[in-house]
Amino acid sequence: VNEWLRELLVLPEQASTYATEIDMLHYFVISVTMLGAAAVAIVATYFVIRFRRRGRPGPVPRFQMPMKIEGVLVGTLVLLFFGWWWIGLRQYMSVRSPPANTTEVYVTGKQWMFKFSYPGGKSSVGTLYVPVGQPMRLLMTSRDVIHSFYVPQFRVKQDLVPGRYTTAWFEATTPGVYEILCAEFCGTGHSQMRGQVVVLSAGDYQAWLEGASPGEGLDLVDMGEAVATDRGCLRCHTTDGSPHIGPSFAGLYGRTILLDDGGEVVADEAYLTKSMMDPLEHVRAGYRPVMPSYQGLLDPAETAALLELIRSLRAEHARPPYPPPQAEGIPVYRSPP
Ligand SMILES: [Cu+2]
């Protein structure tokens, strides 16, 4: 039935784990609305014939719908509404919450191409390589205008927004080559902004990852440390947990941050990116607002590398601070241990 309906509705192949489910919702919505429309049309036709004008109009007959029928109709509609809502909610949750064992790839959109950075430090332009049967999580941003990453066969579509990270995930089920389209009008080259996903077997993917490419052997975290040194981040931030002019990067990722206006935020990719690009928007309580903005100074690969560095220093991996931290917020100048 699935295959038959899919062809009837001219939908593309289903090549990700949740593609079928999403189509099921699609079928459900289409069939309910078609049946509803057909029922209304039939009843209307019946009424037109049954109550057509015959000779001189007499008094208009009164028609009262029995309460029971009315109750059943209203009940059905309410049930339908909640059924629909429930199916949609469950799918929304599963599409929004990636499984635990994802591989992360950074995606950057710019006029008019997609760039991909992989965990090993490898990168590619236009072509995303993924292993079959492995959930992939995409951390996406744009360096100019809003773009949208769209792979019809995977039923994935997610905007890339400048200055913040958005995420999407999918697990490809069938090796092959699939087209990536930009689904948000982004300028004169929009229709040319295409790419492809190459779904490889696990072995081929590994071979590809280990193959030579620019930046080979350079881990994203190592790259992040180099960038942090180069760009002067380490003049104000430390990686060992001790506070300096700015808070330490150690244990920062995923933590709930108290802001100086009394608010709270969770230090996720979006907040960390925002802190680099627009540091005065959210100032951490106990620190002076002295961090310069890096908007336009860091290219996407550098931003991704810095994020990866901060993520690698999340609490589970953090070394205990040495020497023990002073009261947060008081700048302490000391040479590294
Ligand atoms: Cu675009």
mmCIF file of C-alpha atoms and ligand atoms in Angstrom:
data_model
loop_
_atom_site.group_PDB
_atom_site.id
_atom_site.type_symbol
_atom_site.label_atom_id
_atom_site.label_comp_id
_atom_site.label_asym_id
_atom_site.label_seq_id
_atom_site.Cartn_x
_atom_site.Cartn_y
_atom_site.Cartn_z
ATOM 1 C CA VAL A 1 0.000 0.000 0.000
ATOM 2 C CA ASN A 2 2.859 2.326 0.924
ATOM 3 C CA GLU A 3 4.585 1.852 -2.425
ATOM 4 C CA TRP A 4 1.336 2.222 -4.329
ATOM 5 C CA LEU A 5 0.340 5.440 -2.564
ATOM 6 C CA ARG A 6 3.842 6.829 -2.877
ATOM 7 C CA GLU A 7 3.739 6.389 -6.644
ATOM 8 C CA LEU A 8 0.195 7.681 -6.875
ATOM 9 C CA LEU A 9 1.248 10.894 -5.113
ATOM 10 C CA VAL A 10 4.501 11.108 -7.133
ATOM 11 C CA LEU A 11 6.640 11.231 -3.974
ATOM 12 C CA PRO A 12 10.379 10.533 -4.244
ATOM 13 C CA GLU A 13 11.893 7.280 -2.955
ATOM 14 C CA GLN A 14 12.124 6.713 0.784
ATOM 15 C CA ALA A 15 15.820 6.487 1.639
ATOM 16 C CA SER A 16 15.986 7.383 5.321
ATOM 17 C CA THR A 17 14.650 5.684 8.433
ATOM 18 C CA TYR A 18 11.862 8.135 9.055
ATOM 19 C CA ALA A 19 10.884 8.812 5.421
ATOM 20 C CA THR A 20 8.166 6.137 5.469
ATOM 21 C CA GLU A 21 6.630 7.486 8.660
ATOM 22 C CA ILE A 22 6.503 10.990 7.267
ATOM 23 C CA ASP A 23 4.807 9.693 4.143
ATOM 24 C CA MET A 24 2.282 7.849 6.299
ATOM 25 C CA LEU A 25 1.269 11.164 7.828
ATOM 26 C CA HIS A 26 1.070 12.585 4.339
ATOM 27 C CA TYR A 27 -1.212 9.747 3.178
ATOM 28 C CA PHE A 28 -3.366 10.150 6.251
ATOM 29 C CA VAL A 29 -3.797 13.892 5.755
ATOM 30 C CA ILE A 30 -4.530 13.491 2.040
ATOM 31 C CA SER A 31 -7.003 10.646 2.456
ATOM 32 C CA VAL A 32 -8.888 12.284 5.323
ATOM 33 C CA THR A 33 -9.259 15.536 3.404
ATOM 34 C CA MET A 34 -10.238 13.731 0.178
ATOM 35 C CA LEU A 35 -12.843 11.632 1.990
ATOM 36 C CA GLY A 36 -14.153 14.705 3.797
ATOM 37 C CA ALA A 37 -14.416 16.664 0.552
ATOM 38 C CA ALA A 38 -16.119 13.741 -1.202
ATOM 39 C CA ALA A 39 -18.638 13.349 1.655
ATOM 40 C CA VAL A 40 -19.538 17.042 1.525
ATOM 41 C CA ALA A 41 -19.924 16.914 -2.267
ATOM 42 C CA ILE A 42 -22.206 13.852 -2.102
ATOM 43 C CA VAL A 43 -24.438 15.313 0.602
ATOM 44 C CA ALA A 44 -24.619 18.641 -1.254
ATOM 45 C CA THR A 45 -25.621 16.900 -4.495
ATOM 46 C CA TYR A 46 -28.254 14.883 -2.686
ATOM 47 C CA PHE A 47 -29.716 18.047 -1.116
ATOM 48 C CA VAL A 48 -29.751 19.890 -4.440
ATOM 49 C CA ILE A 49 -31.797 17.104 -6.010
ATOM 50 C CA ARG A 50 -33.980 16.282 -3.033
ATOM 51 C CA PHE A 51 -34.945 19.870 -2.277
ATOM 52 C CA ARG A 52 -35.020 21.255 -5.809
ATOM 53 C CA ARG A 53 -37.818 23.681 -6.620
ATOM 54 C CA ARG A 54 -40.935 21.896 -7.751
ATOM 55 C CA GLY A 55 -43.761 24.184 -8.946
ATOM 56 C CA ARG A 56 -44.863 26.987 -6.621
ATOM 57 C CA PRO A 57 -42.724 27.264 -3.516
ATOM 58 C CA GLY A 58 -44.694 26.370 -0.405
ATOM 59 C CA PRO A 59 -43.450 27.005 3.125
ATOM 60 C CA VAL A 60 -39.772 25.996 3.489
ATOM 61 C CA PRO A 61 -39.634 22.601 5.242
ATOM 62 C CA ARG A 62 -37.867 22.655 8.589
ATOM 63 C CA PHE A 63 -35.112 20.144 9.072
ATOM 64 C CA GLN A 64 -33.795 19.349 12.502
ATOM 65 C CA MET A 65 -30.672 17.156 12.836
ATOM 66 C CA PRO A 66 -31.272 14.626 15.636
ATOM 67 C CA MET A 67 -29.030 15.354 18.634
ATOM 68 C CA LYS A 68 -27.546 11.831 18.507
ATOM 69 C CA ILE A 69 -26.237 12.190 14.972
ATOM 70 C CA GLU A 70 -24.919 15.648 15.716
ATOM 71 C CA GLY A 71 -23.087 14.312 18.772
ATOM 72 C CA VAL A 72 -21.511 11.500 16.788
ATOM 73 C CA LEU A 73 -20.343 13.936 14.088
ATOM 74 C CA VAL A 74 -18.800 16.375 16.550
ATOM 75 C CA GLY A 75 -17.182 13.499 18.468
ATOM 76 C CA THR A 76 -15.646 12.094 15.285
ATOM 77 C CA LEU A 77 -14.213 15.483 14.378
ATOM 78 C CA VAL A 78 -12.690 15.961 17.830
ATOM 79 C CA LEU A 79 -11.182 12.443 17.749
ATOM 80 C CA LEU A 80 -9.840 13.033 14.280
ATOM 81 C CA PHE A 81 -8.273 16.274 15.404
ATOM 82 C CA PHE A 82 -6.505 14.687 18.378
ATOM 83 C CA GLY A 83 -5.490 11.600 16.384
ATOM 84 C CA TRP A 84 -3.940 13.811 13.774
ATOM 85 C CA TRP A 85 -2.226 15.949 16.391
ATOM 86 C CA TRP A 86 -0.865 12.900 18.204
ATOM 87 C CA ILE A 87 0.623 11.297 15.074
ATOM 88 C CA GLY A 88 2.137 14.647 14.093
ATOM 89 C CA LEU A 89 3.560 15.310 17.548
ATOM 90 C CA ARG A 90 5.209 11.875 17.760
ATOM 91 C CA GLN A 91 6.798 12.315 14.363
ATOM 92 C CA TYR A 92 7.926 15.823 15.159
ATOM 93 C CA MET A 93 9.611 14.531 18.310
ATOM 94 C CA SER A 94 11.360 11.699 16.494
ATOM 95 C CA VAL A 95 12.524 13.999 13.694
ATOM 96 C CA ARG A 96 13.785 16.570 16.194
ATOM 97 C CA SER A 97 15.533 14.219 18.624
ATOM 98 C CA PRO A 98 18.517 12.412 17.147
ATOM 99 C CA PRO A 99 19.565 9.042 18.607
ATOM 100 C CA ALA A 100 22.555 9.044 20.967
ATOM 101 C CA ASN A 101 25.145 7.515 18.623
ATOM 102 C CA THR A 102 25.184 10.123 15.876
ATOM 103 C CA THR A 103 28.182 11.190 13.844
ATOM 104 C CA GLU A 104 28.343 14.957 13.580
ATOM 105 C CA VAL A 105 29.021 16.890 10.424
ATOM 106 C CA TYR A 106 29.210 20.680 10.220
ATOM 107 C CA VAL A 107 27.377 22.151 7.272
ATOM 108 C CA THR A 108 27.982 25.699 6.085
ATOM 109 C CA GLY A 109 25.896 27.295 3.382
ATOM 110 C CA LYS A 110 27.048 30.271 1.381
ATOM 111 C CA GLN A 111 26.039 31.784 -1.914
ATOM 112 C CA TRP A 112 25.847 29.297 -3.651
ATOM 113 C CA MET A 113 27.221 26.103 -2.248
ATOM 114 C CA PHE A 114 27.198 23.758 0.726
ATOM 115 C CA LYS A 115 30.410 22.913 2.597
ATOM 116 C CA PHE A 116 30.834 19.947 4.928
ATOM 117 C CA SER A 117 33.361 19.437 7.747
ATOM 118 C CA TYR A 118 33.743 15.953 9.215
ATOM 119 C CA PRO A 119 34.974 14.816 12.646
ATOM 120 C CA GLY A 120 38.438 13.780 11.439
ATOM 121 C CA GLY A 121 39.136 17.271 10.105
ATOM 122 C CA LYS A 122 38.234 16.303 6.559
ATOM 123 C CA SER A 123 36.024 18.568 4.541
ATOM 124 C CA SER A 124 34.235 18.573 1.228
ATOM 125 C CA VAL A 125 32.365 21.078 -0.898
ATOM 126 C CA GLY A 126 29.090 20.201 -2.601
ATOM 127 C CA THR A 127 29.189 16.497 -1.774
ATOM 128 C CA LEU A 128 28.247 15.052 1.597
ATOM 129 C CA TYR A 129 29.598 11.554 2.225
ATOM 130 C CA VAL A 130 27.741 9.430 4.750
ATOM 131 C CA PRO A 131 27.840 5.771 5.740
ATOM 132 C CA VAL A 132 24.687 3.718 5.320
ATOM 133 C CA GLY A 133 22.838 2.786 8.523
ATOM 134 C CA GLN A 134 24.604 5.358 10.681
ATOM 135 C CA PRO A 135 22.606 8.261 12.138
ATOM 136 C CA MET A 136 24.183 11.538 11.074
ATOM 137 C CA ARG A 137 23.615 14.812 12.858
ATOM 138 C CA LEU A 138 24.096 17.970 10.870
ATOM 139 C CA LEU A 139 25.127 21.171 12.653
ATOM 140 C CA MET A 140 24.343 23.834 10.158
ATOM 141 C CA THR A 141 24.930 27.527 9.704
ATOM 142 C CA SER A 142 25.191 30.050 6.912
ATOM 143 C CA ARG A 143 27.761 32.726 6.319
ATOM 144 C CA ASP A 144 25.557 35.090 4.331
ATOM 145 C CA VAL A 145 21.805 34.705 3.874
ATOM 146 C CA ILE A 146 19.282 32.042 4.877
ATOM 147 C CA HIS A 147 19.622 28.809 2.915
ATOM 148 C CA SER A 148 17.826 25.526 3.374
ATOM 149 C CA PHE A 149 19.296 22.043 3.210
ATOM 150 C CA TYR A 150 16.842 19.753 1.457
ATOM 151 C CA VAL A 151 17.202 16.098 0.494
ATOM 152 C CA PRO A 152 13.805 14.962 -0.827
ATOM 153 C CA GLN A 153 14.526 11.215 -0.572
ATOM 154 C CA PHE A 154 15.470 11.560 3.107
ATOM 155 C CA ARG A 155 12.504 13.872 3.841
ATOM 156 C CA VAL A 156 14.976 16.274 5.489
ATOM 157 C CA LYS A 157 14.559 20.007 5.106
ATOM 158 C CA GLN A 158 16.152 22.481 7.494
ATOM 159 C CA ASP A 159 17.063 26.158 7.227
ATOM 160 C CA LEU A 160 20.657 27.373 7.619
ATOM 161 C CA VAL A 161 20.599 30.728 9.390
ATOM 162 C CA PRO A 162 23.534 33.162 9.546
ATOM 163 C CA GLY A 163 24.871 33.702 13.068
ATOM 164 C CA ARG A 164 23.320 30.623 14.581
ATOM 165 C CA TYR A 165 23.405 26.863 14.391
ATOM 166 C CA THR A 166 20.444 24.718 13.445
ATOM 167 C CA THR A 167 20.461 20.941 13.510
ATOM 168 C CA ALA A 168 18.915 18.061 11.630
ATOM 169 C CA TRP A 169 19.521 14.345 11.611
ATOM 170 C CA PHE A 170 18.878 11.392 9.338
ATOM 171 C CA GLU A 171 19.928 7.802 8.862
ATOM 172 C CA ALA A 172 20.315 6.732 5.247
ATOM 173 C CA THR A 173 18.998 3.243 4.496
ATOM 174 C CA THR A 174 20.118 2.684 0.903
ATOM 175 C CA PRO A 175 23.542 3.339 -0.662
ATOM 176 C CA GLY A 176 23.388 5.660 -3.637
ATOM 177 C CA VAL A 177 23.635 9.269 -4.702
ATOM 178 C CA TYR A 178 20.903 11.706 -3.723
ATOM 179 C CA GLU A 179 20.453 15.315 -4.690
ATOM 180 C CA ILE A 180 20.736 18.172 -2.188
ATOM 181 C CA LEU A 181 18.727 21.251 -3.047
ATOM 182 C CA CYS A 182 18.609 24.669 -1.462
ATOM 183 C CA ALA A 183 14.956 25.180 -0.514
ATOM 184 C CA GLU A 184 15.108 28.846 0.438
ATOM 185 C CA PHE A 185 15.409 31.528 -2.224
ATOM 186 C CA CYS A 186 18.880 32.968 -1.585
ATOM 187 C CA GLY A 187 19.784 35.160 -4.534
ATOM 188 C CA THR A 188 20.410 34.927 -8.253
ATOM 189 C CA GLY A 189 22.340 31.666 -8.028
ATOM 190 C CA HIS A 190 19.692 29.932 -5.911
ATOM 191 C CA SER A 191 18.644 27.451 -8.588
ATOM 192 C CA GLN A 192 22.293 26.427 -9.024
ATOM 193 C CA MET A 193 22.768 25.796 -5.317
ATOM 194 C CA ARG A 194 22.750 22.036 -5.456
ATOM 195 C CA GLY A 195 24.878 19.291 -4.081
ATOM 196 C CA GLN A 196 24.716 15.580 -3.529
ATOM 197 C CA VAL A 197 24.741 13.102 -0.701
ATOM 198 C CA VAL A 198 26.785 10.019 -1.439
ATOM 199 C CA VAL A 199 25.664 7.164 0.783
ATOM 200 C CA LEU A 200 28.525 4.674 1.086
ATOM 201 C CA SER A 201 28.815 1.305 2.753
ATOM 202 C CA ALA A 202 30.492 1.534 6.179
ATOM 203 C CA GLY A 203 33.778 0.202 4.701
ATOM 204 C CA ASP A 204 33.833 2.614 1.762
ATOM 205 C CA TYR A 205 33.053 5.503 4.087
ATOM 206 C CA GLN A 206 35.956 4.580 6.342
ATOM 207 C CA ALA A 207 38.239 4.330 3.318
ATOM 208 C CA TRP A 208 37.047 7.730 2.140
ATOM 209 C CA LEU A 209 37.601 9.255 5.596
ATOM 210 C CA GLU A 210 41.135 7.892 5.673
ATOM 211 C CA GLY A 211 41.926 8.931 2.120
ATOM 212 C CA ALA A 212 44.026 12.008 1.452
ATOM 213 C CA SER A 213 42.387 15.410 1.292
ATOM 214 C CA PRO A 214 43.307 18.966 2.215
ATOM 215 C CA GLY A 215 43.618 19.353 5.970
ATOM 216 C CA GLU A 216 44.294 15.651 6.367
ATOM 217 C CA GLY A 217 45.440 14.466 9.750
ATOM 218 C CA LEU A 218 44.388 17.704 11.371
ATOM 219 C CA ASP A 219 41.766 16.976 13.948
ATOM 220 C CA LEU A 220 38.984 19.570 14.346
ATOM 221 C CA VAL A 221 39.807 19.866 18.050
ATOM 222 C CA ASP A 222 43.521 20.443 17.303
ATOM 223 C CA MET A 223 42.498 22.927 14.683
ATOM 224 C CA GLY A 224 40.290 24.621 17.295
ATOM 225 C CA GLU A 225 43.248 24.972 19.647
ATOM 226 C CA ALA A 226 45.356 26.473 16.884
ATOM 227 C CA VAL A 227 42.587 28.927 16.002
ATOM 228 C CA ALA A 228 42.022 29.852 19.665
ATOM 229 C CA THR A 229 45.729 30.621 20.028
ATOM 230 C CA ASP A 230 45.917 32.483 16.716
ATOM 231 C CA ARG A 231 42.862 34.618 17.325
ATOM 232 C CA GLY A 232 43.800 35.522 20.878
ATOM 233 C CA CYS A 233 40.901 33.690 22.559
ATOM 234 C CA LEU A 234 43.420 32.128 24.957
ATOM 235 C CA ARG A 235 44.545 35.532 26.176
ATOM 236 C CA CYS A 236 41.215 35.784 27.978
ATOM 237 C CA HIS A 237 39.963 32.180 28.150
ATOM 238 C CA THR A 238 41.597 29.047 29.520
ATOM 239 C CA THR A 239 41.054 25.402 28.623
ATOM 240 C CA ASP A 240 41.808 24.002 32.089
ATOM 241 C CA GLY A 241 38.833 25.267 34.070
ATOM 242 C CA SER A 242 40.421 28.280 35.710
ATOM 243 C CA PRO A 243 38.623 31.563 35.116
ATOM 244 C CA HIS A 244 40.622 34.371 33.566
ATOM 245 C CA ILE A 245 39.374 37.612 31.989
ATOM 246 C CA GLY A 246 36.654 35.440 30.471
ATOM 247 C CA PRO A 247 35.164 32.164 31.704
ATOM 248 C CA SER A 248 37.091 28.947 31.015
ATOM 249 C CA PHE A 249 36.147 26.820 28.022
ATOM 250 C CA ALA A 250 36.401 23.700 30.190
ATOM 251 C CA GLY A 251 33.020 22.387 31.302
ATOM 252 C CA LEU A 252 31.275 25.207 29.455
ATOM 253 C CA TYR A 253 29.434 23.183 26.839
ATOM 254 C CA GLY A 254 25.963 22.090 27.924
ATOM 255 C CA ARG A 255 26.113 24.005 31.165
ATOM 256 C CA THR A 256 23.431 26.439 32.336
ATOM 257 C CA ILE A 257 24.907 29.946 32.349
ATOM 258 C CA LEU A 258 23.737 32.740 34.616
ATOM 259 C CA LEU A 259 23.593 36.063 32.759
ATOM 260 C CA ASP A 260 24.194 39.493 34.246
ATOM 261 C CA ASP A 261 20.587 40.520 33.553
ATOM 262 C CA GLY A 262 19.450 37.668 35.802
ATOM 263 C CA GLY A 263 18.475 35.375 32.892
ATOM 264 C CA GLU A 264 19.735 31.863 32.246
ATOM 265 C CA VAL A 265 20.793 30.119 29.057
ATOM 266 C CA VAL A 266 22.146 26.708 28.201
ATOM 267 C CA ALA A 267 25.569 26.855 26.523
ATOM 268 C CA ASP A 268 24.694 24.968 23.342
ATOM 269 C CA GLU A 269 26.093 25.479 19.834
ATOM 270 C CA ALA A 270 23.726 28.374 19.222
ATOM 271 C CA TYR A 271 24.697 30.224 22.403
ATOM 272 C CA LEU A 272 28.422 29.648 21.902
ATOM 273 C CA THR A 273 28.257 30.914 18.320
ATOM 274 C CA LYS A 274 26.251 33.910 19.435
ATOM 275 C CA SER A 275 28.840 34.616 22.153
ATOM 276 C CA MET A 276 31.589 34.788 19.535
ATOM 277 C CA MET A 277 29.666 36.852 17.006
ATOM 278 C CA ASP A 278 27.737 39.137 19.321
ATOM 279 C CA PRO A 279 29.249 38.840 22.817
ATOM 280 C CA LEU A 280 27.385 41.783 24.325
ATOM 281 C CA GLU A 281 23.971 40.305 23.586
ATOM 282 C CA HIS A 282 24.323 37.882 26.534
ATOM 283 C CA VAL A 283 26.954 38.777 29.092
ATOM 284 C CA ARG A 284 27.796 36.158 31.676
ATOM 285 C CA ALA A 285 27.202 37.228 35.285
ATOM 286 C CA GLY A 286 30.432 38.135 37.110
ATOM 287 C CA TYR A 287 32.388 39.069 33.978
ATOM 288 C CA ARG A 288 33.034 42.426 32.399
ATOM 289 C CA PRO A 289 31.694 42.917 28.851
ATOM 290 C CA VAL A 290 35.134 43.188 27.267
ATOM 291 C CA MET A 291 35.017 40.434 24.689
ATOM 292 C CA PRO A 292 35.344 41.778 21.138
ATOM 293 C CA SER A 293 32.972 40.590 18.424
ATOM 294 C CA TYR A 294 34.375 38.097 15.940
ATOM 295 C CA GLN A 295 31.603 38.598 13.394
ATOM 296 C CA GLY A 296 33.214 38.478 9.953
ATOM 297 C CA LEU A 297 36.643 37.609 11.388
ATOM 298 C CA LEU A 298 36.233 33.862 11.732
ATOM 299 C CA ASP A 299 35.469 31.764 8.700
ATOM 300 C CA PRO A 300 33.010 28.878 9.073
ATOM 301 C CA ALA A 301 35.690 26.215 9.382
ATOM 302 C CA GLU A 302 37.343 28.201 12.190
ATOM 303 C CA THR A 303 34.024 28.688 13.977
ATOM 304 C CA ALA A 304 33.315 24.963 13.671
ATOM 305 C CA ALA A 305 36.790 24.146 14.993
ATOM 306 C CA LEU A 306 36.343 26.478 18.007
ATOM 307 C CA LEU A 307 32.968 24.934 18.756
ATOM 308 C CA GLU A 308 34.454 21.467 18.513
ATOM 309 C CA LEU A 309 37.245 22.510 20.893
ATOM 310 C CA ILE A 310 34.724 23.810 23.443
ATOM 311 C CA ARG A 311 32.571 20.714 22.991
ATOM 312 C CA SER A 312 35.582 18.474 23.547
ATOM 313 C CA LEU A 313 36.116 20.195 26.890
ATOM 314 C CA ARG A 314 32.658 19.427 28.213
ATOM 315 C CA ALA A 315 32.375 18.385 31.824
ATOM 316 C CA GLU A 316 33.044 14.611 31.509
ATOM 317 C CA HIS A 317 36.454 15.230 29.951
ATOM 318 C CA ALA A 318 37.500 18.324 31.838
ATOM 319 C CA ARG A 319 40.674 18.135 33.875
ATOM 320 C CA PRO A 320 40.305 19.448 37.405
ATOM 321 C CA PRO A 321 41.267 23.103 37.448
ATOM 322 C CA TYR A 322 44.815 23.840 38.473
ATOM 323 C CA PRO A 323 45.601 25.913 40.409
ATOM 324 C CA PRO A 324 42.170 26.004 42.108
ATOM 325 C CA PRO A 325 39.988 28.767 40.670
ATOM 326 C CA GLN A 326 39.700 32.074 42.479
ATOM 327 C CA ALA A 327 36.349 33.737 42.858
ATOM 328 C CA GLU A 328 34.912 33.831 39.339
ATOM 329 C CA GLY A 329 35.117 37.172 37.623
ATOM 330 C CA ILE A 330 38.303 38.525 39.168
ATOM 331 C CA PRO A 331 40.930 38.447 36.460
ATOM 332 C CA VAL A 332 43.908 36.424 37.588
ATOM 333 C CA TYR A 333 47.014 36.529 35.441
ATOM 334 C CA ARG A 334 49.155 33.458 35.754
ATOM 335 C CA SER A 335 51.245 31.358 33.508
ATOM 336 C CA PRO A 336 49.769 27.998 32.557
ATOM 337 C CA PRO A 337 50.712 25.080 34.827
HETATM 338 CU CU CU B 1 20.732 28.842 -0.902
#
